[in-house]
Tab-separated table of C-alpha atoms and ligand atoms in Angstrom:
chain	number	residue	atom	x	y	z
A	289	UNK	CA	0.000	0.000	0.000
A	290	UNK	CA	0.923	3.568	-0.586
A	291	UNK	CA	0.047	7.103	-0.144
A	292	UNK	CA	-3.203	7.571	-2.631
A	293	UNK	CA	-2.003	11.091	-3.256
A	294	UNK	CA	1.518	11.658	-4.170
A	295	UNK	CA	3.598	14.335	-3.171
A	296	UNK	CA	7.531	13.995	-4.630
A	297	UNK	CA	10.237	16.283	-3.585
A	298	UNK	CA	14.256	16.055	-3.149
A	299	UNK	CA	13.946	13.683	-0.230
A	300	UNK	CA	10.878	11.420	-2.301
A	301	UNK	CA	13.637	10.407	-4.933
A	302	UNK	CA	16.647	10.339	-2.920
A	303	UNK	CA	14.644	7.533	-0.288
A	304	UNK	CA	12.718	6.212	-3.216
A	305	UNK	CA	9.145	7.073	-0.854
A	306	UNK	CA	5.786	7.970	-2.271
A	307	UNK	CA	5.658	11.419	-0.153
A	308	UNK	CA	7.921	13.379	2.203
A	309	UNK	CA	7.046	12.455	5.298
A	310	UNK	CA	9.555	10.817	7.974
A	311	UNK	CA	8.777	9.376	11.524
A	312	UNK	CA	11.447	10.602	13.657
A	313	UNK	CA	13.218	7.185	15.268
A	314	UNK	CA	11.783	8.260	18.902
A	315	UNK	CA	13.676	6.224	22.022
A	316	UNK	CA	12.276	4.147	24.844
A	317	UNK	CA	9.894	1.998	22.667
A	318	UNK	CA	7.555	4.879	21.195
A	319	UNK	CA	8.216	3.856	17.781
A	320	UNK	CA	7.682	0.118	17.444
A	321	UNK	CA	8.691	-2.091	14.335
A	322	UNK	CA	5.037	-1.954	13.079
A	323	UNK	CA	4.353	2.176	13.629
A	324	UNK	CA	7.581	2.124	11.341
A	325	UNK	CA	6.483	-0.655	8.898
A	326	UNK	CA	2.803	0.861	8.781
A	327	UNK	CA	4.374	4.753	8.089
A	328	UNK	CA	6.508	2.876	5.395
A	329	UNK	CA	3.830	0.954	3.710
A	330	UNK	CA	1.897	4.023	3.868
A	331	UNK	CA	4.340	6.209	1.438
A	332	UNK	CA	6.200	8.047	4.168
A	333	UNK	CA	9.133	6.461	5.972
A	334	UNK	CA	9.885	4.840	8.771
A	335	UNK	CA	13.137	5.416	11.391
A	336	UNK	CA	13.214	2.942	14.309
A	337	UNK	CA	14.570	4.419	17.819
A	338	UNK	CA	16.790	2.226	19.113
A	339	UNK	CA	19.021	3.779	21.592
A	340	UNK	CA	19.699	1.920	24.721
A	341	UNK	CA	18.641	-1.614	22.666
A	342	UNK	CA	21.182	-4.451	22.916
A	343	UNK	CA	22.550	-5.681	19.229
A	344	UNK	CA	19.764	-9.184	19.574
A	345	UNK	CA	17.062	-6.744	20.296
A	346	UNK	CA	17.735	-4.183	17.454
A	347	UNK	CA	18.360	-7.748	15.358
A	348	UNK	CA	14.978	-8.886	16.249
A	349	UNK	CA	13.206	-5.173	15.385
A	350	UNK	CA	14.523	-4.911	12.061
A	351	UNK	CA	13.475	-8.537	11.252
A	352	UNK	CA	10.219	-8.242	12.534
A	353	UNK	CA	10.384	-4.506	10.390
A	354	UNK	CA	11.551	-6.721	7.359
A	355	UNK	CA	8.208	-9.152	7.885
A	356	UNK	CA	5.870	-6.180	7.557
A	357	UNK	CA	7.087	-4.279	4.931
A	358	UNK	CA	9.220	-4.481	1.777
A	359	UNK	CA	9.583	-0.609	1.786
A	360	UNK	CA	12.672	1.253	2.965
A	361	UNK	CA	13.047	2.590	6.326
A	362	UNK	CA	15.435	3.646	8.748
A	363	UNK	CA	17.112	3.459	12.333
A	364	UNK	CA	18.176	5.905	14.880
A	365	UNK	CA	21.256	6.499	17.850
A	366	UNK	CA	21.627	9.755	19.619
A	367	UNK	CA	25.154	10.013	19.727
A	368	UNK	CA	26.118	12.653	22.323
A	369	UNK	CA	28.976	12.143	24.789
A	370	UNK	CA	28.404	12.320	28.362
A	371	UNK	CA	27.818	15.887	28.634
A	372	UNK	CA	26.922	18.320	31.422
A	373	UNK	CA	27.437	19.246	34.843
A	374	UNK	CA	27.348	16.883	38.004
A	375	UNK	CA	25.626	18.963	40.882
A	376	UNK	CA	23.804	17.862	43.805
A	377	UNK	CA	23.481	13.612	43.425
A	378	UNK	CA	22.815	13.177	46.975
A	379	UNK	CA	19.650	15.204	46.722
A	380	UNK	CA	19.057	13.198	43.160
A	381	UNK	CA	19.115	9.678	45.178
A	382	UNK	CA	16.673	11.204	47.893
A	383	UNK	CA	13.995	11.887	45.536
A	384	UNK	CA	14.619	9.175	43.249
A	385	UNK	CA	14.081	6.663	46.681
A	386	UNK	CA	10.773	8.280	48.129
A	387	UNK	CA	9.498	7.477	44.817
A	388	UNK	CA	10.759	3.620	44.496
A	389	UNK	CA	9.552	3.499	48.817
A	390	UNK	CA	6.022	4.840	47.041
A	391	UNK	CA	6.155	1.973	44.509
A	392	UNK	CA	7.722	-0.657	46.203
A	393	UNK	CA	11.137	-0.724	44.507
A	394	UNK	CA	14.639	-1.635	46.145
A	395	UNK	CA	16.278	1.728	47.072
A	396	UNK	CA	19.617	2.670	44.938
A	397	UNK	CA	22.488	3.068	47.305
A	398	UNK	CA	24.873	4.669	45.187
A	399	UNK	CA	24.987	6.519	41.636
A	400	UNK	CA	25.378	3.649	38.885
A	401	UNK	CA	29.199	3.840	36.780
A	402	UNK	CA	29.035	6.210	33.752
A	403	UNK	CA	27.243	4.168	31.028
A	404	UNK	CA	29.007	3.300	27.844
A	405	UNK	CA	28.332	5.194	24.888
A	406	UNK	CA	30.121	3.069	22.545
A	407	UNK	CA	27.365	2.412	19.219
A	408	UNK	CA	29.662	1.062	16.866
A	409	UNK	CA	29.106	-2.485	17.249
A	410	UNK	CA	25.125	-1.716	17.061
A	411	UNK	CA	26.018	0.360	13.790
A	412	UNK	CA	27.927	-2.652	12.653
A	413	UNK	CA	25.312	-5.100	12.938
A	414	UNK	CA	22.303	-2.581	11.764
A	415	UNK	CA	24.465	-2.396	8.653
A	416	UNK	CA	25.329	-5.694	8.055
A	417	UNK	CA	21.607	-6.504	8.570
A	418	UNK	CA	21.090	-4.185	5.247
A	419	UNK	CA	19.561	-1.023	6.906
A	420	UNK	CA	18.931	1.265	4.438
A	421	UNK	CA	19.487	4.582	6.378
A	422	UNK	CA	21.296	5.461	9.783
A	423	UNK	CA	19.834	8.344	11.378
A	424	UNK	CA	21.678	10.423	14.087
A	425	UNK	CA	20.618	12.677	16.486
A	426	UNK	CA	22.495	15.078	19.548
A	427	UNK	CA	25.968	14.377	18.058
A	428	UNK	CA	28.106	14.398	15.327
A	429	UNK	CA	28.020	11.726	12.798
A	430	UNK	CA	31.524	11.966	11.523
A	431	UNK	CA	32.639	8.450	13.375
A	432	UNK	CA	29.831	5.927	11.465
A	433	UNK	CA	29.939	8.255	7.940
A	434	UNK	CA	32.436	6.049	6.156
A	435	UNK	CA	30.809	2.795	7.585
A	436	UNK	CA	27.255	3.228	6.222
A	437	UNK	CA	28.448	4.743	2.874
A	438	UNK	CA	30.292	2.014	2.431
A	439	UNK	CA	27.890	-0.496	2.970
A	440	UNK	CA	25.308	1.486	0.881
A	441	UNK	CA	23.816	3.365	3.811
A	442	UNK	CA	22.175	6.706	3.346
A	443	UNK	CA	23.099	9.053	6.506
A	444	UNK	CA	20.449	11.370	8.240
A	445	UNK	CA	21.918	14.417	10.925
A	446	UNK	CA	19.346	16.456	13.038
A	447	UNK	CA	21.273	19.399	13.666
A	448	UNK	CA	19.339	22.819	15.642
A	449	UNK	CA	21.901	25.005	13.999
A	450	UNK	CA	23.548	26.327	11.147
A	451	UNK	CA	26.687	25.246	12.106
A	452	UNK	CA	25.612	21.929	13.142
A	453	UNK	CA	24.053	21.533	9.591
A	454	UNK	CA	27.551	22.633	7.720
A	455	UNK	CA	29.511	20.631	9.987
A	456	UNK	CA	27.115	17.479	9.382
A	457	UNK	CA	26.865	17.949	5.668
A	458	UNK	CA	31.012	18.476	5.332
A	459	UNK	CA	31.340	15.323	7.505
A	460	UNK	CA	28.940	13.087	4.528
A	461	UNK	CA	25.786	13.063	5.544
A	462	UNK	CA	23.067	12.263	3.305
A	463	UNK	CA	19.883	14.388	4.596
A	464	UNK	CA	20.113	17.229	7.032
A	465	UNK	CA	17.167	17.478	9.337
A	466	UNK	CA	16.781	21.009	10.893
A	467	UNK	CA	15.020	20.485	14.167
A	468	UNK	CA	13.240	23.828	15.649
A	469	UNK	CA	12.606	25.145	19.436
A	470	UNK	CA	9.093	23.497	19.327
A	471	UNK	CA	10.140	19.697	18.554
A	472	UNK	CA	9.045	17.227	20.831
A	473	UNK	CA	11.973	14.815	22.924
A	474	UNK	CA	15.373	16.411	23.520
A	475	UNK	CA	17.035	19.452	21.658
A	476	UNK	CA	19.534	18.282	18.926
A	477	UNK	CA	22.366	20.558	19.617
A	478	UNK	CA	26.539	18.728	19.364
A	479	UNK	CA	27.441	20.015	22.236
A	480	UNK	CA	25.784	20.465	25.752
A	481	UNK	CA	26.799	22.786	28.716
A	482	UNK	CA	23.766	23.830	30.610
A	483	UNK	CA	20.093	25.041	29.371
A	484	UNK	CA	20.773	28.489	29.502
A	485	UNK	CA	23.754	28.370	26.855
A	486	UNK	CA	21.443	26.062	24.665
A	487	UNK	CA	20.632	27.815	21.184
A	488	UNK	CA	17.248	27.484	21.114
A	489	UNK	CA	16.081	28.261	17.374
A	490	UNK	CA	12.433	28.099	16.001
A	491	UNK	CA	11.274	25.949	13.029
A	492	UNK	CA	10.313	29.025	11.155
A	493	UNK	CA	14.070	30.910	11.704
A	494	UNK	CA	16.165	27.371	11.541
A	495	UNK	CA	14.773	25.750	8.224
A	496	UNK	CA	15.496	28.372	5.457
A	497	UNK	CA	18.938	29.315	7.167
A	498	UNK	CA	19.664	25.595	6.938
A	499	UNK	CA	18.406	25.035	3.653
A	500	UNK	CA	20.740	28.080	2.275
A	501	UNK	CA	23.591	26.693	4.166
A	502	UNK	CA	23.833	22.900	2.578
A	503	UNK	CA	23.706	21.343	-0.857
A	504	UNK	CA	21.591	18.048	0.825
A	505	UNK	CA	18.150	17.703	0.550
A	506	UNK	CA	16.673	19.447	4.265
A	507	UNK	CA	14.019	18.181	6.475
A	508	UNK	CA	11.908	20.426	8.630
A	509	UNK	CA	11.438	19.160	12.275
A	510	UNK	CA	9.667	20.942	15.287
A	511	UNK	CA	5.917	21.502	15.711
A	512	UNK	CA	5.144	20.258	12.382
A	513	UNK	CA	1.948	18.051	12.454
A	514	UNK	CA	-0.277	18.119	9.808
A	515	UNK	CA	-0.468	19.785	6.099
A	516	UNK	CA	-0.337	22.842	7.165
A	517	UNK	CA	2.608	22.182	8.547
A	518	UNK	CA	4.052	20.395	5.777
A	519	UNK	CA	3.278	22.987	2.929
A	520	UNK	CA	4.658	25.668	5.296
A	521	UNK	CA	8.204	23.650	5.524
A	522	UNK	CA	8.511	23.453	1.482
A	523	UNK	CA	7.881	27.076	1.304
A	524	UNK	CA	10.748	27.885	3.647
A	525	UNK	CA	12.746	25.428	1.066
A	526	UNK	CA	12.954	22.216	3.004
A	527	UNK	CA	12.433	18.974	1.079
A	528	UNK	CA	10.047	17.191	3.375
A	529	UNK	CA	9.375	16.864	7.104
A	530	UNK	CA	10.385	14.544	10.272
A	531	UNK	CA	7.641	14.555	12.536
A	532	UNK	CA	7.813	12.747	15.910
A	533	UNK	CA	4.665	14.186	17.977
A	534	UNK	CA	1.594	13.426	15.342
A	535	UNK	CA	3.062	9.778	15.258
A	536	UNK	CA	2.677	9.695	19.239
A	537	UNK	CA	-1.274	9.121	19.249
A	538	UNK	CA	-0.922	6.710	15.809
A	539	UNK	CA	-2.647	3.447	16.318
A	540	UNK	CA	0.866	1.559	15.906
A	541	UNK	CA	2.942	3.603	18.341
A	542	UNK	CA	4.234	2.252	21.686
A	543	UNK	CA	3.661	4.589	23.808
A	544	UNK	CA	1.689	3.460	27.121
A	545	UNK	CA	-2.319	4.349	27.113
A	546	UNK	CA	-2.187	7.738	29.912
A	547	UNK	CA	0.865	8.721	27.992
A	548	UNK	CA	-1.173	8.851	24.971
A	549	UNK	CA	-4.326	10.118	26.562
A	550	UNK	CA	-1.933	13.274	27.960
A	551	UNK	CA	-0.525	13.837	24.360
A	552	UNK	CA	-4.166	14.075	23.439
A	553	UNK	CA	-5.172	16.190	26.571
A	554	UNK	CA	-2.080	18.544	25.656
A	555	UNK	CA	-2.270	22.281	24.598
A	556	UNK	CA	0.307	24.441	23.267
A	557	UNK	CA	1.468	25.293	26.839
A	558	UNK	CA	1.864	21.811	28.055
A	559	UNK	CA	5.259	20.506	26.805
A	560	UNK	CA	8.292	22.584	28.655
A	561	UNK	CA	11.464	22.096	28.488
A	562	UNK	CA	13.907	20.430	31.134
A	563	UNK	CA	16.857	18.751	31.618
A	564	UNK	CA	16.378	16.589	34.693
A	565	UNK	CA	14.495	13.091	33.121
A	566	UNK	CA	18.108	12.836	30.972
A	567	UNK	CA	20.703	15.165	31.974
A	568	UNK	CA	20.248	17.097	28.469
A	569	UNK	CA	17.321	19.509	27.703
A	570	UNK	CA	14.249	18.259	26.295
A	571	UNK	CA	10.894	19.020	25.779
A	572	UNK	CA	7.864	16.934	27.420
A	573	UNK	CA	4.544	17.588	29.085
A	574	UNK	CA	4.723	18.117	32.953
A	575	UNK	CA	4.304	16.048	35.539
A	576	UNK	CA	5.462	15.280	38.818
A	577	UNK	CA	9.016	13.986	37.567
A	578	UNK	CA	9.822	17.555	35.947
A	579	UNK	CA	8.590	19.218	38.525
A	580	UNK	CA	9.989	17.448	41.477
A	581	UNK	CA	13.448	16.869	40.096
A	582	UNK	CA	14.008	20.616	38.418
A	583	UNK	CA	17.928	20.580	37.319
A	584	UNK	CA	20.045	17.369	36.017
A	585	UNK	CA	22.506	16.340	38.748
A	586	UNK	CA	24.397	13.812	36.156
A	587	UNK	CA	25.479	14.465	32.915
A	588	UNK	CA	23.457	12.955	29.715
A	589	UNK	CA	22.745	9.988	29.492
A	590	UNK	CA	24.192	9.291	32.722
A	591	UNK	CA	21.240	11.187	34.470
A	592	UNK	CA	18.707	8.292	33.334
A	593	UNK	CA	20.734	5.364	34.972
A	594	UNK	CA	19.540	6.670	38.123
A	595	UNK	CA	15.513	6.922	36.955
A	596	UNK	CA	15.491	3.809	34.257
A	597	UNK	CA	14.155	1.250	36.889
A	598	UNK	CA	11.539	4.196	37.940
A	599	UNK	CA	10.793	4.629	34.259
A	600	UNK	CA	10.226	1.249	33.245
A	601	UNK	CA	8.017	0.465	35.983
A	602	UNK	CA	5.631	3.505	34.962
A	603	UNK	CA	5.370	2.149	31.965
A	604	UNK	CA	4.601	-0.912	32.879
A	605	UNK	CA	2.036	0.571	35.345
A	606	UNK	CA	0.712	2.813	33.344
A	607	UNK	CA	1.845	5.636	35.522
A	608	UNK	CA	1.947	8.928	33.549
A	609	UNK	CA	3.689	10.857	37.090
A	610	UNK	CA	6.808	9.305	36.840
A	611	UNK	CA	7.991	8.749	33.022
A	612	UNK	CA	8.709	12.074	30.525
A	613	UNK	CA	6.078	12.523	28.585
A	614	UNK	CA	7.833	14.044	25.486
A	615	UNK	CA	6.272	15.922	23.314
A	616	UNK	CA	6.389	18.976	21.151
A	617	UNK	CA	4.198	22.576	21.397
A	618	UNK	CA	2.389	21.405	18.432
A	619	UNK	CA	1.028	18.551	20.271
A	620	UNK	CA	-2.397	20.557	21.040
A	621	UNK	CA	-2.970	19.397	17.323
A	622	UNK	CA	-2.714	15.640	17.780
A	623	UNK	CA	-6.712	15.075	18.214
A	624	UNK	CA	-7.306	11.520	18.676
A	625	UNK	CA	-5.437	7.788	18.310
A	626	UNK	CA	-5.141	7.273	14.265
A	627	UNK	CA	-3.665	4.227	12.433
A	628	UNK	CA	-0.275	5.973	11.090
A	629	UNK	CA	-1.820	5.532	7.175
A	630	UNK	CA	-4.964	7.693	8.119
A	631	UNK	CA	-2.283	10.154	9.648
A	632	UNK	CA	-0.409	10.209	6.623
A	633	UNK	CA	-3.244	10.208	3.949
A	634	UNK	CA	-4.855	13.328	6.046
A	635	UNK	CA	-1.955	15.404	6.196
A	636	UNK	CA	-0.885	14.857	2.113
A	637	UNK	CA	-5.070	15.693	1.183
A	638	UNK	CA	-4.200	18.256	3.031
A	639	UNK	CA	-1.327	19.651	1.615
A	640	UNK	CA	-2.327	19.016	-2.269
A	641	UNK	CA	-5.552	20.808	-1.394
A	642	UNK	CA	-3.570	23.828	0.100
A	643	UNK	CA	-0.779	23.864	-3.171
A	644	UNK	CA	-4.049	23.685	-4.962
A	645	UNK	CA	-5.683	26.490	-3.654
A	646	UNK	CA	-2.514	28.652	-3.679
A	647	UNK	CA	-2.039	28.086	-7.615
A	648	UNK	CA	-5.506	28.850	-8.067
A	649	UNK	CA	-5.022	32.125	-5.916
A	650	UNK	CA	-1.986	32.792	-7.920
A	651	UNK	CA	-3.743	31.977	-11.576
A	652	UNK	CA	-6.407	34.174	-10.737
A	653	UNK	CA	-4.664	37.093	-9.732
A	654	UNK	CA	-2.312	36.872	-13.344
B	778	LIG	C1	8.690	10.727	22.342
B	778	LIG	C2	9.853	11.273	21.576
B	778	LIG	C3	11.047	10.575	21.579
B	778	LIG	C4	12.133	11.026	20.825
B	778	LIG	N1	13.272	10.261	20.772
B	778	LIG	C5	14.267	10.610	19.922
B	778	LIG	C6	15.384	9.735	19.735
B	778	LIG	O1	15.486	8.662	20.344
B	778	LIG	N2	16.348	10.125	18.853
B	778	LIG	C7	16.264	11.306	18.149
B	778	LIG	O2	17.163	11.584	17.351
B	778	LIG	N3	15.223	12.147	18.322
B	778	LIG	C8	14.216	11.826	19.176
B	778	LIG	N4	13.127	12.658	19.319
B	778	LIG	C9	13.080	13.965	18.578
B	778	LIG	C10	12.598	13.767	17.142
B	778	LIG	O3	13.660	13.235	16.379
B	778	LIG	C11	12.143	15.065	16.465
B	778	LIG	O4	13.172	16.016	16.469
B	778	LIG	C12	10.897	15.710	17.042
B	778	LIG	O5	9.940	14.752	17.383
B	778	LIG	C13	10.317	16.695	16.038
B	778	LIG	O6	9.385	17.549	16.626
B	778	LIG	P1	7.824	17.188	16.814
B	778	LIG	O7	7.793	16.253	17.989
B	778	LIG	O8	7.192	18.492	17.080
B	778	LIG	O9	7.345	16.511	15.560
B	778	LIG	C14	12.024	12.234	20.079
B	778	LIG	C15	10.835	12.952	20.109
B	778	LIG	C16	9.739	12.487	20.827
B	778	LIG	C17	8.448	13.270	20.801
């Protein structure tokens, strides 16, 4: 199955897609192997987040991918180093154990060792498994360029600067995605040092700077959710949007039911930004986790080894106080749970109807 309208751009020919829309690979299980196959089928394409997922579990996604779809599609690693400060991680262990005393988890006695950030193995296999496309976020590609080029690879960078975008685009990659303030999940910038030295650029400034900056075809990211949204990203001169928040409420999607039900609930106020679920800043509806823990005590992604048993049993609970909710300021638009080819089929209607009416505007006033 494909899109029933098509829409072809840049990006359309370069992934060999039906229309130019991309599900952002989104962490901790919120894009599943089918919400990717099903936005593949559908015309767009899919990007699996796998951060965090051991090589036989990232094995066992892309098969189960591969048994749903014979489209293209895509995989994703935020790549930042351990960056940040370290402040206060007594006060981080206090909190962190009057919540596991609430929900009957062993206390944690001391901080956990830094994780290991080392993806290249994971890259390794995803390539030798025949991934089509790596996609990178928070970080510099440079190190896994030559390694998916030369296994065929396309490359995608999410960048939120213009910098960023030269410095991924000189470095090989592929597709450039230019993610704005108002994106939901964590802010793409290289480098981290605190949230108040964080540029912090909107869709609307980012995407035409970008675009004027590279050669590669540019994807819009950040509040973008439906036509609208799409048309408005060609006309700043991208070739197609990555959209992370619509996908949220799609049929397919992993997230748990209250985390859904609060991405429907949400406004355009409800998504801040923080850097305490991660130790890097990023944007999700509040609850009592933002609000109780405030600043990062650990560096990324060292922050979450204190919260991930806290995490995964809200999930499993169905607990939507103690898990970020991320989410962008556009997700006031995401109405109701869709299947992801209803999502996709309403938002291209949508944009042919708007190019549509524009021409005609433009035909009659000649
Ligand atoms: C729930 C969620 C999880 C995310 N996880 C990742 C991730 O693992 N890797 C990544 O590069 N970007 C991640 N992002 C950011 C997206 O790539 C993208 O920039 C963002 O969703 C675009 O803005 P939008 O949410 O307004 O569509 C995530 C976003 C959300 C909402």
């Amino acid at each position: 199955m494909s899109a029933s309208v098509s829409f072809s751009t840049r990006i359309t020919d370069l992934l060999g897609i039906d229309c130019p829309i991309v599900l952002a690979g989104m962490g901790r299980g919120a894009t599943t192997p089918d919400l990717v196959a099903a936005v593949s089928n559908a015309g767009g394409f899919g990007i699996l987040g796998v951060s965090g997922a051991p090589v036989d579990l990232l094995l066992e996604h892309i098969a189960r991918i591969r048994s749903l779809t014979d489209q293209p599609f895509g995989v994703n690693w935020v790549v930042s180093p351990c960056a940040g400060a370290t402040r206060d991680t007594r006060r981080l262990l206090e909190i962190t154990n009057r919540y596991r005393a609430d929900i009957g988890l062993d206390p944690m006695d001391a901080i956990p060792e830094e994780p290991d950030l080392d993806i290249s193995a994971k890259v390794e296999a995803a390539l030798a498994a025949g991934v089509p496309l790596l996609s990178f976020g928070l970080g510099d590609p440079a190190p896994h360029v030559d390694a998916a080029h030369a296994a065929g690879a396309r490359v995608m960078t999410m960048v939120a600067t213009v910098d960023e975008a030269v410095a991924a685009a000189d470095a090989g990659s592929d597709i450039i995605v230019a993610q704005g303030y108002e994106a939901g999940g964590h802010r793409s910038n290289f480098d981290y040092v605190s949230m108040d030295e964080t540029p912090a650029i909107g869709t609307l400034a980012l995407v035409p700077q970008v675009v004027d900056a590279v050669d590669v075809p540019v994807l819009a990211a950040g509040g973008i959710m439906d036509g609208r949204g799409l048309m408005a990203a060609i006309a700043l001169g991208a070739d197609g949007v990555l959209m992370g928040t619509r996908f949220l409420t799609a049929t397919e999607s992993g997230i748990f039911p209250a985390y859904r039900q609060a991405v429907i609930a949400a406004t355009e106020t409800s998504a801040w930004l923080c850097d305490a679920p991660t130790g890097r800043p990023a944007r999700s509806i509040r609850n009592r986790l933002t609000g109780d823990l405030g600043q990062a005590s650990l560096p990324f992604p060292w922050q979450s080894s204190v919260l991930d048993d806290i995490y995964a049993w809200a999930w499993e609970s169905n607990d939507p106080d103690l898990f970020p909710l991320w989410a962008g300021q556009g997700a006031g638009l995401a109405k109701r749970e869709q299947p992801a080819a209803e999502i996709i089929d309403e938002i291209i209607r949508e944009a042919v109807g708007i190019r549509e009416r524009l021409g005609a505007g433009a035909a009659a006033r000649a």
